Amino acid sequence: EPEVTQTPSHQVTQMGQEVILRCVPISNHLYFYWYRQILGQKVEFLVSFYNNEISEKSEIFDDQFSVERPDGSNFTLKIRSTKLEDSAMYFCASSGGGRGELFFGEGSRLTVL
Amino acid sequence: AQSVTQLDSHVSVSEGTPVLLRCNYSSSYSPSLFWYVQHPNKGLQLLLKYTSAATLVKGINGFEAEFKKSETSFHLTKPSAHMSDAAEYFCVVSDREAGTALIFGKGTTLSVSS
């Protein structure tokens, strides 16, 4: 069964460092997403990506964040200068259609010290 | 703007008894509604979805949910809980005005005791 894969599963970094979280969406999907879940809080939408550009983004997704699809298979989330409050589980998801089911990866846990 | 309220942060049931996880939504348009489940250290898995077809939706593992527009509710039920149902459950809404993004509720932790 096709699945979304994310790496790393856990990353620890120092405040101010750059972090790149990687995702391999399901191969024939067209819509890609990043969500995050701070410990004890709800899952929050960050950004969606379609046709090689951002289609939607939330207020959380400020200038410190960027996304890229550098090749035909990877979808990355970069945090330019991490803050303590960026510590969270980050989920990548992909979808074949605009309002279809989202398939989520198992998440990348980011800990900022 | 759309939103989702999960009325219980934690539900505890005994194995073999019914499960009810409550969800109310607010949407300015005709919504799509989903229930996702998250087992410990796992990703989010779709249980079921409502997208304006039948109001009673059946999902995986014996779960079902009923869309009630008059009550703006989409409660998740299962007739008989199993130990493996213990997990975090998220009610999720999507509507056309918001594009394709899903908006999550805060989640309900389901505990199942033997």
PDB file of C-alpha atoms in Angstrom:
ATOM      1  CA  GLU A   1       0.000   0.000   0.000  1.00  0.00           C
ATOM      2  CA  PRO A   2       1.472   3.389  -0.937  1.00  0.00           C
ATOM      3  CA  GLU A   3       2.394   5.615   1.960  1.00  0.00           C
ATOM      4  CA  VAL A   4       3.858   8.989   2.820  1.00  0.00           C
ATOM      5  CA  THR A   5       7.306   8.737   4.353  1.00  0.00           C
ATOM      6  CA  GLN A   6       9.019  11.359   6.478  1.00  0.00           C
ATOM      7  CA  THR A   7      12.589  11.827   7.629  1.00  0.00           C
ATOM      8  CA  PRO A   8      14.004  12.262  10.159  1.00  0.00           C
ATOM      9  CA  SER A   9      11.648  10.711  12.684  1.00  0.00           C
ATOM     10  CA  HIS A  10      13.205  12.829  15.419  1.00  0.00           C
ATOM     11  CA  GLN A  11      15.559  15.798  15.249  1.00  0.00           C
ATOM     12  CA  VAL A  12      17.074  17.767  18.084  1.00  0.00           C
ATOM     13  CA  THR A  13      18.530  21.169  17.253  1.00  0.00           C
ATOM     14  CA  GLN A  14      19.796  24.298  18.924  1.00  0.00           C
ATOM     15  CA  MET A  15      17.774  27.498  18.824  1.00  0.00           C
ATOM     16  CA  GLY A  16      18.708  29.599  15.804  1.00  0.00           C
ATOM     17  CA  GLN A  17      19.756  26.645  13.655  1.00  0.00           C
ATOM     18  CA  GLU A  18      18.213  25.799  10.309  1.00  0.00           C
ATOM     19  CA  VAL A  19      16.225  22.599  10.013  1.00  0.00           C
ATOM     20  CA  ILE A  20      14.985  20.762   6.932  1.00  0.00           C
ATOM     21  CA  LEU A  21      12.266  18.149   7.277  1.00  0.00           C
ATOM     22  CA  ARG A  22      11.814  15.823   4.367  1.00  0.00           C
ATOM     23  CA  CYS A  23       8.791  14.050   2.984  1.00  0.00           C
ATOM     24  CA  VAL A  24       8.176  11.670   0.123  1.00  0.00           C
ATOM     25  CA  PRO A  25       4.492  11.943  -0.826  1.00  0.00           C
ATOM     26  CA  ILE A  26       2.536   9.223  -2.591  1.00  0.00           C
ATOM     27  CA  SER A  27       3.828   9.188  -6.136  1.00  0.00           C
ATOM     28  CA  ASN A  28       0.728  10.146  -8.163  1.00  0.00           C
ATOM     29  CA  HIS A  29      -0.556  12.754  -5.708  1.00  0.00           C
ATOM     30  CA  LEU A  30      -0.730  16.407  -6.675  1.00  0.00           C
ATOM     31  CA  TYR A  31      -1.425  18.262  -3.423  1.00  0.00           C
ATOM     32  CA  PHE A  32       1.066  18.384  -0.593  1.00  0.00           C
ATOM     33  CA  TYR A  33       0.697  19.700   2.935  1.00  0.00           C
ATOM     34  CA  TRP A  34       2.532  20.358   6.153  1.00  0.00           C
ATOM     35  CA  TYR A  35       0.792  20.322   9.522  1.00  0.00           C
ATOM     36  CA  ARG A  36       2.218  20.551  12.988  1.00  0.00           C
ATOM     37  CA  GLN A  37       1.126  19.446  16.437  1.00  0.00           C
ATOM     38  CA  ILE A  38       2.644  21.075  19.483  1.00  0.00           C
ATOM     39  CA  LEU A  39       2.567  18.700  22.436  1.00  0.00           C
ATOM     40  CA  GLY A  40      -0.878  18.708  24.027  1.00  0.00           C
ATOM     41  CA  GLN A  41      -2.400  20.941  21.349  1.00  0.00           C
ATOM     42  CA  LYS A  42      -4.401  20.416  18.195  1.00  0.00           C
ATOM     43  CA  VAL A  43      -3.023  19.589  14.778  1.00  0.00           C
ATOM     44  CA  GLU A  44      -2.529  22.900  12.933  1.00  0.00           C
ATOM     45  CA  PHE A  45      -2.387  23.559   9.210  1.00  0.00           C
ATOM     46  CA  LEU A  46       0.818  25.223   8.006  1.00  0.00           C
ATOM     47  CA  VAL A  47       0.864  25.191   4.222  1.00  0.00           C
ATOM     48  CA  SER A  48      -0.404  23.498   1.103  1.00  0.00           C
ATOM     49  CA  PHE A  49       1.459  23.182  -2.175  1.00  0.00           C
ATOM     50  CA  TYR A  50       0.123  22.498  -5.644  1.00  0.00           C
ATOM     51  CA  ASN A  51       1.574  22.851  -9.110  1.00  0.00           C
ATOM     52  CA  ASN A  52       4.971  23.880  -7.740  1.00  0.00           C
ATOM     53  CA  GLU A  53       3.722  26.764  -5.661  1.00  0.00           C
ATOM     54  CA  ILE A  54       2.120  27.490  -2.330  1.00  0.00           C
ATOM     55  CA  SER A  55      -1.661  27.412  -2.680  1.00  0.00           C
ATOM     56  CA  GLU A  56      -2.579  28.234   0.915  1.00  0.00           C
ATOM     57  CA  LYS A  57      -0.765  29.049   4.105  1.00  0.00           C
ATOM     58  CA  SER A  58      -1.729  29.797   7.676  1.00  0.00           C
ATOM     59  CA  GLU A  59      -0.653  32.645   9.935  1.00  0.00           C
ATOM     60  CA  ILE A  60       1.868  30.279  11.512  1.00  0.00           C
ATOM     61  CA  PHE A  61       3.722  29.947   8.220  1.00  0.00           C
ATOM     62  CA  ASP A  62       5.781  33.138   8.435  1.00  0.00           C
ATOM     63  CA  ASP A  63       9.016  34.137   6.732  1.00  0.00           C
ATOM     64  CA  GLN A  64      10.984  31.645   8.817  1.00  0.00           C
ATOM     65  CA  PHE A  65       9.282  28.797   6.982  1.00  0.00           C
ATOM     66  CA  SER A  66       9.645  27.715   3.387  1.00  0.00           C
ATOM     67  CA  VAL A  67       8.662  24.692   1.344  1.00  0.00           C
ATOM     68  CA  GLU A  68      10.183  23.218  -1.741  1.00  0.00           C
ATOM     69  CA  ARG A  69       9.731  20.334  -4.111  1.00  0.00           C
ATOM     70  CA  PRO A  70      13.321  20.034  -5.272  1.00  0.00           C
ATOM     71  CA  ASP A  71      12.745  17.004  -7.464  1.00  0.00           C
ATOM     72  CA  GLY A  72       9.907  14.770  -8.565  1.00  0.00           C
ATOM     73  CA  SER A  73       9.630  12.903  -5.307  1.00  0.00           C
ATOM     74  CA  ASN A  74      10.635  14.994  -2.274  1.00  0.00           C
ATOM     75  CA  PHE A  75       8.723  17.745  -0.513  1.00  0.00           C
ATOM     76  CA  THR A  76      10.643  19.660   2.141  1.00  0.00           C
ATOM     77  CA  LEU A  77       9.856  22.056   4.960  1.00  0.00           C
ATOM     78  CA  LYS A  78      12.666  24.393   5.985  1.00  0.00           C
ATOM     79  CA  ILE A  79      12.719  26.390   9.178  1.00  0.00           C
ATOM     80  CA  ARG A  80      15.350  29.053   8.731  1.00  0.00           C
ATOM     81  CA  SER A  81      16.153  29.968  12.335  1.00  0.00           C
ATOM     82  CA  THR A  82      14.447  27.726  14.829  1.00  0.00           C
ATOM     83  CA  LYS A  83      12.810  29.009  17.992  1.00  0.00           C
ATOM     84  CA  LEU A  84      11.878  27.108  21.123  1.00  0.00           C
ATOM     85  CA  GLU A  85       8.213  27.326  20.169  1.00  0.00           C
ATOM     86  CA  ASP A  86       8.902  25.474  16.912  1.00  0.00           C
ATOM     87  CA  SER A  87       9.237  22.279  18.948  1.00  0.00           C
ATOM     88  CA  ALA A  88       6.440  20.072  17.679  1.00  0.00           C
ATOM     89  CA  MET A  89       5.538  17.027  15.635  1.00  0.00           C
ATOM     90  CA  TYR A  90       5.450  17.962  11.963  1.00  0.00           C
ATOM     91  CA  PHE A  91       3.219  15.935   9.664  1.00  0.00           C
ATOM     92  CA  CYS A  92       3.471  15.806   5.916  1.00  0.00           C
ATOM     93  CA  ALA A  93       0.411  14.805   3.907  1.00  0.00           C
ATOM     94  CA  SER A  94      -0.498  14.351   0.286  1.00  0.00           C
ATOM     95  CA  SER A  95      -3.713  14.109  -1.664  1.00  0.00           C
ATOM     96  CA  GLY A  96      -4.731  13.137  -5.151  1.00  0.00           C
ATOM     97  CA  GLY A  97      -7.513  15.704  -5.403  1.00  0.00           C
ATOM     98  CA  GLY A  98      -8.633  19.033  -4.005  1.00  0.00           C
ATOM     99  CA  ARG A  99     -11.072  17.755  -1.398  1.00  0.00           C
ATOM    100  CA  GLY A 100     -10.017  14.169  -1.247  1.00  0.00           C
ATOM    101  CA  GLU A 101      -8.579  12.199   1.582  1.00  0.00           C
ATOM    102  CA  LEU A 102      -5.236  13.335   2.915  1.00  0.00           C
ATOM    103  CA  PHE A 103      -2.679  10.631   3.531  1.00  0.00           C
ATOM    104  CA  PHE A 104      -0.380  11.485   6.407  1.00  0.00           C
ATOM    105  CA  GLY A 105       3.135  10.413   7.208  1.00  0.00           C
ATOM    106  CA  GLU A 106       4.155   9.273  10.660  1.00  0.00           C
ATOM    107  CA  GLY A 107       5.581  12.647  11.531  1.00  0.00           C
ATOM    108  CA  SER A 108       8.936  14.217  12.334  1.00  0.00           C
ATOM    109  CA  ARG A 109       9.396  15.253  15.921  1.00  0.00           C
ATOM    110  CA  LEU A 110      11.441  18.448  16.207  1.00  0.00           C
ATOM    111  CA  THR A 111      12.925  19.421  19.550  1.00  0.00           C
ATOM    112  CA  VAL A 112      14.518  22.866  19.785  1.00  0.00           C
ATOM    113  CA  LEU A 113      16.811  23.420  22.762  1.00  0.00           C
TER     114      LEU A 113
ATOM    115  CA  ALA B   1     -14.812  30.572   9.092  1.00  0.00           C
ATOM    116  CA  GLN B   2     -14.964  26.882   9.716  1.00  0.00           C
ATOM    117  CA  SER B   3     -14.154  25.256  13.036  1.00  0.00           C
ATOM    118  CA  VAL B   4     -14.524  21.985  14.853  1.00  0.00           C
ATOM    119  CA  THR B   5     -15.300  21.357  18.512  1.00  0.00           C
ATOM    120  CA  GLN B   6     -14.703  17.974  20.059  1.00  0.00           C
ATOM    121  CA  LEU B   7     -16.794  17.973  23.179  1.00  0.00           C
ATOM    122  CA  ASP B   8     -14.750  15.501  25.214  1.00  0.00           C
ATOM    123  CA  SER B   9     -10.993  15.566  25.631  1.00  0.00           C
ATOM    124  CA  HIS B  10     -10.980  12.062  27.129  1.00  0.00           C
ATOM    125  CA  VAL B  11     -13.442   9.154  26.912  1.00  0.00           C
ATOM    126  CA  SER B  12     -13.046   5.894  28.838  1.00  0.00           C
ATOM    127  CA  VAL B  13     -15.007   2.738  28.017  1.00  0.00           C
ATOM    128  CA  SER B  14     -14.833  -0.942  28.831  1.00  0.00           C
ATOM    129  CA  GLU B  15     -14.063  -3.476  26.156  1.00  0.00           C
ATOM    130  CA  GLY B  16     -17.258  -4.628  24.464  1.00  0.00           C
ATOM    131  CA  THR B  17     -19.259  -1.493  25.331  1.00  0.00           C
ATOM    132  CA  PRO B  18     -20.336   1.194  22.854  1.00  0.00           C
ATOM    133  CA  VAL B  19     -18.145   4.151  21.914  1.00  0.00           C
ATOM    134  CA  LEU B  20     -19.426   7.687  21.337  1.00  0.00           C
ATOM    135  CA  LEU B  21     -17.024  10.497  20.444  1.00  0.00           C
ATOM    136  CA  ARG B  22     -18.781  13.811  19.960  1.00  0.00           C
ATOM    137  CA  CYS B  23     -18.014  16.466  17.381  1.00  0.00           C
ATOM    138  CA  ASN B  24     -19.738  19.706  16.404  1.00  0.00           C
ATOM    139  CA  TYR B  25     -18.677  21.788  13.454  1.00  0.00           C
ATOM    140  CA  SER B  26     -19.131  25.274  12.138  1.00  0.00           C
ATOM    141  CA  SER B  27     -18.873  25.900   8.438  1.00  0.00           C
ATOM    142  CA  SER B  28     -19.990  28.673   6.145  1.00  0.00           C
ATOM    143  CA  TYR B  29     -20.394  26.314   3.226  1.00  0.00           C
ATOM    144  CA  SER B  30     -21.238  22.698   2.575  1.00  0.00           C
ATOM    145  CA  PRO B  31     -18.501  20.946   4.495  1.00  0.00           C
ATOM    146  CA  SER B  32     -16.620  17.737   4.086  1.00  0.00           C
ATOM    147  CA  LEU B  33     -16.120  16.045   7.435  1.00  0.00           C
ATOM    148  CA  PHE B  34     -13.609  13.437   8.454  1.00  0.00           C
ATOM    149  CA  TRP B  35     -12.545  11.399  11.434  1.00  0.00           C
ATOM    150  CA  TYR B  36      -8.856  10.573  11.710  1.00  0.00           C
ATOM    151  CA  VAL B  37      -7.238   8.280  14.275  1.00  0.00           C
ATOM    152  CA  GLN B  38      -3.712   8.497  15.644  1.00  0.00           C
ATOM    153  CA  HIS B  39      -2.209   5.552  17.470  1.00  0.00           C
ATOM    154  CA  PRO B  40       0.845   6.191  19.658  1.00  0.00           C
ATOM    155  CA  ASN B  41       3.931   7.037  17.602  1.00  0.00           C
ATOM    156  CA  LYS B  42       1.993   6.580  14.388  1.00  0.00           C
ATOM    157  CA  GLY B  43       0.709   8.885  11.681  1.00  0.00           C
ATOM    158  CA  LEU B  44      -2.855  10.020  11.170  1.00  0.00           C
ATOM    159  CA  GLN B  45      -5.118   7.457   9.546  1.00  0.00           C
ATOM    160  CA  LEU B  46      -8.475   8.205   7.940  1.00  0.00           C
ATOM    161  CA  LEU B  47     -11.360   6.379   9.629  1.00  0.00           C
ATOM    162  CA  LEU B  48     -14.202   7.738   7.526  1.00  0.00           C
ATOM    163  CA  LYS B  49     -15.382  10.770   5.597  1.00  0.00           C
ATOM    164  CA  TYR B  50     -18.597  12.570   4.718  1.00  0.00           C
ATOM    165  CA  THR B  51     -18.714  14.490   1.443  1.00  0.00           C
ATOM    166  CA  SER B  52     -22.433  15.248   0.882  1.00  0.00           C
ATOM    167  CA  ALA B  53     -23.561  11.763  -0.047  1.00  0.00           C
ATOM    168  CA  ALA B  54     -25.232   9.451   2.513  1.00  0.00           C
ATOM    169  CA  THR B  55     -25.525  11.045   5.932  1.00  0.00           C
ATOM    170  CA  LEU B  56     -24.620   7.813   7.729  1.00  0.00           C
ATOM    171  CA  VAL B  57     -21.040   7.009   6.893  1.00  0.00           C
ATOM    172  CA  LYS B  58     -19.354   3.712   7.601  1.00  0.00           C
ATOM    173  CA  GLY B  59     -15.624   3.550   8.108  1.00  0.00           C
ATOM    174  CA  ILE B  60     -12.916   1.093   8.927  1.00  0.00           C
ATOM    175  CA  ASN B  61     -12.756  -1.105  12.026  1.00  0.00           C
ATOM    176  CA  GLY B  62     -16.510  -0.944  12.655  1.00  0.00           C
ATOM    177  CA  PHE B  63     -16.726   2.815  13.186  1.00  0.00           C
ATOM    178  CA  GLU B  64     -19.471   4.950  11.740  1.00  0.00           C
ATOM    179  CA  ALA B  65     -20.600   8.553  11.960  1.00  0.00           C
ATOM    180  CA  GLU B  66     -23.804  10.392  11.186  1.00  0.00           C
ATOM    181  CA  PHE B  67     -23.902  13.847   9.646  1.00  0.00           C
ATOM    182  CA  LYS B  68     -26.717  15.891  11.204  1.00  0.00           C
ATOM    183  CA  LYS B  69     -26.953  19.274   9.562  1.00  0.00           C
ATOM    184  CA  SER B  70     -29.689  20.539  11.912  1.00  0.00           C
ATOM    185  CA  GLU B  71     -27.457  19.834  14.897  1.00  0.00           C
ATOM    186  CA  THR B  72     -24.172  20.637  13.098  1.00  0.00           C
ATOM    187  CA  SER B  73     -22.845  17.398  14.494  1.00  0.00           C
ATOM    188  CA  PHE B  74     -20.759  14.503  13.206  1.00  0.00           C
ATOM    189  CA  HIS B  75     -20.453  12.111  16.128  1.00  0.00           C
ATOM    190  CA  LEU B  76     -18.347   8.956  15.839  1.00  0.00           C
ATOM    191  CA  THR B  77     -19.740   5.677  17.155  1.00  0.00           C
ATOM    192  CA  LYS B  78     -18.839   2.031  17.414  1.00  0.00           C
ATOM    193  CA  PRO B  79     -21.153  -0.640  18.866  1.00  0.00           C
ATOM    194  CA  SER B  80     -18.464  -2.567  20.726  1.00  0.00           C
ATOM    195  CA  ALA B  81     -15.049  -1.243  21.736  1.00  0.00           C
ATOM    196  CA  HIS B  82     -11.898  -3.275  21.324  1.00  0.00           C
ATOM    197  CA  MET B  83      -8.637  -2.796  23.181  1.00  0.00           C
ATOM    198  CA  SER B  84      -6.954  -1.859  19.905  1.00  0.00           C
ATOM    199  CA  ASP B  85      -9.307   1.130  19.546  1.00  0.00           C
ATOM    200  CA  ALA B  86      -7.408   2.997  22.264  1.00  0.00           C
ATOM    201  CA  ALA B  87      -5.981   6.029  20.445  1.00  0.00           C
ATOM    202  CA  GLU B  88      -6.406   9.742  19.772  1.00  0.00           C
ATOM    203  CA  TYR B  89      -9.336  10.641  17.507  1.00  0.00           C
ATOM    204  CA  PHE B  90      -9.627  13.849  15.523  1.00  0.00           C
ATOM    205  CA  CYS B  91     -12.730  15.322  13.970  1.00  0.00           C
ATOM    206  CA  VAL B  92     -11.784  17.336  10.902  1.00  0.00           C
ATOM    207  CA  VAL B  93     -13.634  19.756   8.618  1.00  0.00           C
ATOM    208  CA  SER B  94     -12.923  21.073   5.185  1.00  0.00           C
ATOM    209  CA  ASP B  95     -15.025  23.473   3.193  1.00  0.00           C
ATOM    210  CA  ARG B  96     -14.653  24.975  -0.218  1.00  0.00           C
ATOM    211  CA  GLU B  97     -14.165  28.521   1.020  1.00  0.00           C
ATOM    212  CA  ALA B  98     -11.069  27.390   2.879  1.00  0.00           C
ATOM    213  CA  GLY B  99      -9.576  25.676  -0.106  1.00  0.00           C
ATOM    214  CA  THR B 100      -8.236  22.234   0.452  1.00  0.00           C
ATOM    215  CA  ALA B 101      -6.816  22.636   3.942  1.00  0.00           C
ATOM    216  CA  LEU B 102      -8.241  20.507   6.730  1.00  0.00           C
ATOM    217  CA  ILE B 103      -9.095  22.064  10.081  1.00  0.00           C
ATOM    218  CA  PHE B 104      -8.632  19.741  13.039  1.00  0.00           C
ATOM    219  CA  GLY B 105     -10.440  19.520  16.346  1.00  0.00           C
ATOM    220  CA  LYS B 106      -8.399  19.266  19.538  1.00  0.00           C
ATOM    221  CA  GLY B 107      -8.769  15.515  19.665  1.00  0.00           C
ATOM    222  CA  THR B 108     -10.365  12.997  21.984  1.00  0.00           C
ATOM    223  CA  THR B 109      -8.306  10.366  23.729  1.00  0.00           C
ATOM    224  CA  LEU B 110     -10.144   7.053  23.873  1.00  0.00           C
ATOM    225  CA  SER B 111      -9.134   4.644  26.622  1.00  0.00           C
ATOM    226  CA  VAL B 112     -10.407   1.063  26.601  1.00  0.00           C
ATOM    227  CA  SER B 113     -10.198  -1.082  29.709  1.00  0.00           C
ATOM    228  CA  SER B 114     -10.580  -4.843  29.927  1.00  0.00           C
TER     229      SER B 114
END
